[in-house]
Coordinates of C-alpha atoms in Angstrom, one line a residue:
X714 CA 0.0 0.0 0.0
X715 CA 1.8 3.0 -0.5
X716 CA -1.2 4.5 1.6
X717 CA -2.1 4.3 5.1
X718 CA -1.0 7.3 6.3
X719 CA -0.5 8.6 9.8
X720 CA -2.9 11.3 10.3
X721 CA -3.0 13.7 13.0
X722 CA -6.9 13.0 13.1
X723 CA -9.4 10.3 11.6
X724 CA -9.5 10.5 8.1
X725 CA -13.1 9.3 6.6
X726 CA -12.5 7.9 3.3
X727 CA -16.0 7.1 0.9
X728 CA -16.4 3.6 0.3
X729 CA -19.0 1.9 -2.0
X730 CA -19.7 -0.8 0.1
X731 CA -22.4 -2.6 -2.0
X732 CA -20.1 -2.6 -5.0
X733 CA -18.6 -6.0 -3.9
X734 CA -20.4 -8.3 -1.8
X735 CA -17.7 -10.2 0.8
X736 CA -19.6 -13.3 0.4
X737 CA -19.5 -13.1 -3.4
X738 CA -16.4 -15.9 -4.3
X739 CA -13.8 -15.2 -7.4
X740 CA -12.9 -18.9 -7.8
X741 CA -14.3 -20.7 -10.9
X742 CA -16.6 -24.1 -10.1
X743 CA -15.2 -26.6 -9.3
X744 CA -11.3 -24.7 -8.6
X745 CA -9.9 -24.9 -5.3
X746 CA -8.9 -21.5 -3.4
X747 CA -4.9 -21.0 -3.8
X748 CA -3.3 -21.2 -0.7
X749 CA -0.6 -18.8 1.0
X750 CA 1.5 -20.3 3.9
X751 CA 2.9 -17.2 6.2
X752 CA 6.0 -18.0 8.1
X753 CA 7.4 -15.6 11.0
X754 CA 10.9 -14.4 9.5
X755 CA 13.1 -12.2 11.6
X756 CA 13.1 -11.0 15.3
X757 CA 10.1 -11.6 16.8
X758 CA 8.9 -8.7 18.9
X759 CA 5.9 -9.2 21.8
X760 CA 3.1 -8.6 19.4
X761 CA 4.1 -12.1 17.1
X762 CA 2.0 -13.8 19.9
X763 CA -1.0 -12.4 17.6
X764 CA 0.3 -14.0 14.9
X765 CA -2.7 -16.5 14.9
X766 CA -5.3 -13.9 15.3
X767 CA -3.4 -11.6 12.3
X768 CA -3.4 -14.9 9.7
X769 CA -7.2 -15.4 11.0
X770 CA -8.2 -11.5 9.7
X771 CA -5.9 -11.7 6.7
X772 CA -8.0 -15.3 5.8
X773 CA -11.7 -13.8 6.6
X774 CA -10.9 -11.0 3.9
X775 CA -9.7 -13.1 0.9
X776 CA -11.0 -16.8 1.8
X777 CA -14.2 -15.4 -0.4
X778 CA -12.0 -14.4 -3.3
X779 CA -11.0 -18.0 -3.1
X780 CA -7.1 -17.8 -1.1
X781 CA -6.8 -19.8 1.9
X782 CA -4.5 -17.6 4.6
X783 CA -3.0 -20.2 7.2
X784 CA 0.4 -19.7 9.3
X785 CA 2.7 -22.4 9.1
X786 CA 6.1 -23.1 11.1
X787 CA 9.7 -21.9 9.5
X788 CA 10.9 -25.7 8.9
X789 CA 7.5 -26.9 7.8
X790 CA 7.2 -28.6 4.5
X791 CA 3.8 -28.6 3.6
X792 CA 3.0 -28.1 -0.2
X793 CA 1.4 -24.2 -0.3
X794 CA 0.9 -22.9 -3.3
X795 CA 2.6 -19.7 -1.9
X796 CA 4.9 -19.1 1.0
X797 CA 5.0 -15.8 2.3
X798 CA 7.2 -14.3 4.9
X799 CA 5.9 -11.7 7.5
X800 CA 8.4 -9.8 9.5
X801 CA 7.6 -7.1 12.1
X802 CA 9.9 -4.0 12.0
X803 CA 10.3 -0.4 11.8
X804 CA 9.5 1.4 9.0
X805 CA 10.1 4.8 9.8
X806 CA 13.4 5.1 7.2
X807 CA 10.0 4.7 4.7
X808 CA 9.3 7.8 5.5
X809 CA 7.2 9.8 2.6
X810 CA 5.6 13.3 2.4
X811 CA 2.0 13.6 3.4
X812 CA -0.3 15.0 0.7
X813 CA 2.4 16.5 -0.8
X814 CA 3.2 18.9 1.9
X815 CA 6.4 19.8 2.8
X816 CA 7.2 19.3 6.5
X817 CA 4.5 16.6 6.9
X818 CA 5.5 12.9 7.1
X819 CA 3.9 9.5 7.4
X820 CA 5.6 6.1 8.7
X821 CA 4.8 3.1 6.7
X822 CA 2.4 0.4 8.5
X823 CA 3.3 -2.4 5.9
X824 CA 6.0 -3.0 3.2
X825 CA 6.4 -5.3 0.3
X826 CA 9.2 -4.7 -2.3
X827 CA 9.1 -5.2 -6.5
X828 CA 11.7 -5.8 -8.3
X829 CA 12.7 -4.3 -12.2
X830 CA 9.9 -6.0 -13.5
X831 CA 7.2 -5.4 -11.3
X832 CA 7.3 -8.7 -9.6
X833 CA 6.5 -9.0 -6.0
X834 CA 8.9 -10.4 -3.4
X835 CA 8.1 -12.8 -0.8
X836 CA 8.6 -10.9 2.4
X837 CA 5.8 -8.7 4.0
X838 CA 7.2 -6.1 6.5
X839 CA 4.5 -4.9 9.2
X840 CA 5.5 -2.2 11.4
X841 CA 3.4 -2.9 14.4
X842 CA 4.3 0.2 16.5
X843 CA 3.0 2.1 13.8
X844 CA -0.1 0.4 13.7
X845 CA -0.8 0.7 17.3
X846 CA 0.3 4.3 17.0
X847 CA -2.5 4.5 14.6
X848 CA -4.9 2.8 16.7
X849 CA -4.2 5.1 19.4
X850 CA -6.7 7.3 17.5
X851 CA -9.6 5.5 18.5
X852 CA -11.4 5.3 21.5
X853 CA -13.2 2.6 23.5
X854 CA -16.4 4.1 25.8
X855 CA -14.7 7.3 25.6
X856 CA -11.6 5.8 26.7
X857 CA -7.9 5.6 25.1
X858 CA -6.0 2.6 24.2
X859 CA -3.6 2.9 27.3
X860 CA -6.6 2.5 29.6
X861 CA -8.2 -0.8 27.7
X862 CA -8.0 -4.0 29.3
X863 CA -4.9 -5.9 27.9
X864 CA -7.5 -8.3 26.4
X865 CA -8.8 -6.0 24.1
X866 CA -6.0 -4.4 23.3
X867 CA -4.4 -7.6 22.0
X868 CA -8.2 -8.6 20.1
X869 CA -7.9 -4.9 18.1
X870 CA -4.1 -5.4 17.4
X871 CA -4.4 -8.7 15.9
X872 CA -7.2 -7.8 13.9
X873 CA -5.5 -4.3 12.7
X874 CA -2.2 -6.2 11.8
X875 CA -4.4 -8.5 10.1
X876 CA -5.6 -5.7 8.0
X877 CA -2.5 -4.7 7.2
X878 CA -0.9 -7.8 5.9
X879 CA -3.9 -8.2 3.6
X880 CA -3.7 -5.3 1.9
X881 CA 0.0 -6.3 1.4
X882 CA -1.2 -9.7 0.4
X883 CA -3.4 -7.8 -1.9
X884 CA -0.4 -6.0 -4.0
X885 CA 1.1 -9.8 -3.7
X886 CA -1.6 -12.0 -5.5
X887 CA -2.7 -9.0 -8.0
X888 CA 1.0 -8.1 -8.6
X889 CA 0.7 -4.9 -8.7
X890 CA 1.9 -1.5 -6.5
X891 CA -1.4 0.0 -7.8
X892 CA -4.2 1.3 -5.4
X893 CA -7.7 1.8 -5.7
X894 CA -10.2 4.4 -4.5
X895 CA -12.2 2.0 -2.3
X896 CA -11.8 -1.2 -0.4
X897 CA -9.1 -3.5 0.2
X898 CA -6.2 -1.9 -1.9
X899 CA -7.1 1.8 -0.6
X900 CA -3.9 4.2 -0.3
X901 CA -5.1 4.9 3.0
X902 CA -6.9 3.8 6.7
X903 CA -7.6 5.5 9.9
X904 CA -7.5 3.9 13.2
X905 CA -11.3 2.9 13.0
X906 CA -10.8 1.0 10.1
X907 CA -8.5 -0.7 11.4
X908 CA -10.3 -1.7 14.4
X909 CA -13.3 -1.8 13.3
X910 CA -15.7 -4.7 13.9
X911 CA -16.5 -4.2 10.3
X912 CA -14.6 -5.6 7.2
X913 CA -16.6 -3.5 4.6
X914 CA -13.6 -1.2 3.9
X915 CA -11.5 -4.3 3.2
X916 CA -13.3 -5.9 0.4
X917 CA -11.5 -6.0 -2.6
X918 CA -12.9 -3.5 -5.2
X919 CA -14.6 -5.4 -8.4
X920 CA -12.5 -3.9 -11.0
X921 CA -9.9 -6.0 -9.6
X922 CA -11.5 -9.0 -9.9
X923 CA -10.3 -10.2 -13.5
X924 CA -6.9 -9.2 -12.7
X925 CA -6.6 -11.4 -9.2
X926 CA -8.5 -14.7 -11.0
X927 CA -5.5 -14.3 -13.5
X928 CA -3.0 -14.4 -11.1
X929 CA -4.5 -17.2 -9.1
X930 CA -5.0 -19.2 -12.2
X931 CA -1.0 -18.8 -12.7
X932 CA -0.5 -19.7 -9.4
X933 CA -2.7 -23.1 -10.3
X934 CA -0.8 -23.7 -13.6
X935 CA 2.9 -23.7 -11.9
X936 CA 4.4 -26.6 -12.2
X937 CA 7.4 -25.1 -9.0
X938 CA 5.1 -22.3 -7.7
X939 CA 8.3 -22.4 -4.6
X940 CA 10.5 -21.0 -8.1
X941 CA 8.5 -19.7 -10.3
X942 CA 5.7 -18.1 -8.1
X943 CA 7.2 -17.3 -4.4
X944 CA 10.8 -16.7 -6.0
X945 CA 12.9 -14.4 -3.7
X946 CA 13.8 -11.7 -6.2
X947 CA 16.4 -8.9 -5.7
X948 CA 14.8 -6.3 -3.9
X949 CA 14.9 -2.7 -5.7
X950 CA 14.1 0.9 -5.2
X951 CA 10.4 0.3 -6.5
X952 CA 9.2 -1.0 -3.0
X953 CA 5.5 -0.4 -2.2
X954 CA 5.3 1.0 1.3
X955 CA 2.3 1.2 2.8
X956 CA 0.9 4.2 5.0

């Protein structure tokens, strides 16, 4: 996402919510959903005790557009059809101007990096200080996130990161840096989209639709998907960092 930006106040973004239905599938009969394996890579701070609850969001938002999001261990050798890692660090050195105005800055809350030719890496990079910086915006009964019960503070965190990592997904399996205007590949969340019970800003926008059922079906059609669909490519200036 080169969106999701920090913003000194809620932002409301317009969303046609009834443009895509969530429940409405992409797969063709009879296909089975394409499944991405994410694997913990790097330190692992605090918050990678979420990690179940993060796969869980990331599977709820594209498990109708037929991908299967599970979490699988570092050695594990099970035959996903894509194997994605997701690292948690800082991503303040992604630091880019916000709406064009000089002396205002945003920190990236996800990261995924393209190479010459367009073609997405294999490592997702969540920054989850800066999403609970984000989430700091919101408010619970009138009550900031430093006075929540650690329970819910650890129920909203796993379900923003979640958010998060699928919208980097989302650049993944469309393979593409684009974004769109609405839903799932917006430039740009506030906290209480990211918290939200809700999943209506996350649906991936229908325009996109023929693009991702041609990715998946390439995905199907590889013969080494571990080379020739998850290959770890040289990472270049043309990152997608996501605000």
């Amino acid at each position: 996402m080169r969106g999701m930006r920090s913003l000194p106040r809620l932002i409301a973004v317009g969303v046609v919510a009834a443009a895509v239905s969530p429940d409405v599938p992409v797969r063709a009969a009879g296909r089975q959903d394409v499944t991405v394996g994410i694997v913990l890579g790097g330190p692992a701070p605090a918050r990678a005790r979420l990690v179940p609850a993060i796969v869980a969001e990331a599977d709820r938002i594209w498990r109708p557009r037929g991908v299967r999001i599970v979490s699988v261990a570092r050695q594990s050798v099970t035959p996903d059809d894509v194997r994605i890692t997701l690292t948690f660090t800082s991503l303040k050195s992604a630091v880019r101007p916000l709406n064009g105005r000089r002396g205002a800055a945003t920190t990236g809350l996800g990261s995924i990096w393209f190479d010459e030719d367009d073609a997405p890496g294999d490592t997702i990079s969540v920054d989850d200080e800066a999403v609970a910086a984000r989430i700091s915006e919101v408010k619970v009964n009138n009550r900031p996130m430093d006075e929540w019960p650690p329970a819910v503070i650890d129920q909203v965190m796993g379900r923003a990161l979640g958010r998060v990592l699928a919208h980097e997904l989302g650049h993944y399996l469309l393979r593409s840096k684009a974004h769109q205007t609405s839903g799932l590949m917006r430039a740009a969340f506030s906290g209480s989209d990211l918290a939200s019970w809700a999943r209506t800003r996350f649906v991936l926008d229908s325009n996109m639709l023929p693009r991702l059922r041609a990715n998946l079906a390439r995905i199907e059609l590889l013969k080494d998907p571990a080379v020739a669909a998850n290959r770890q490519r040289a990472a270049s200036p043309a990152s997608d960092v996501d605000r």
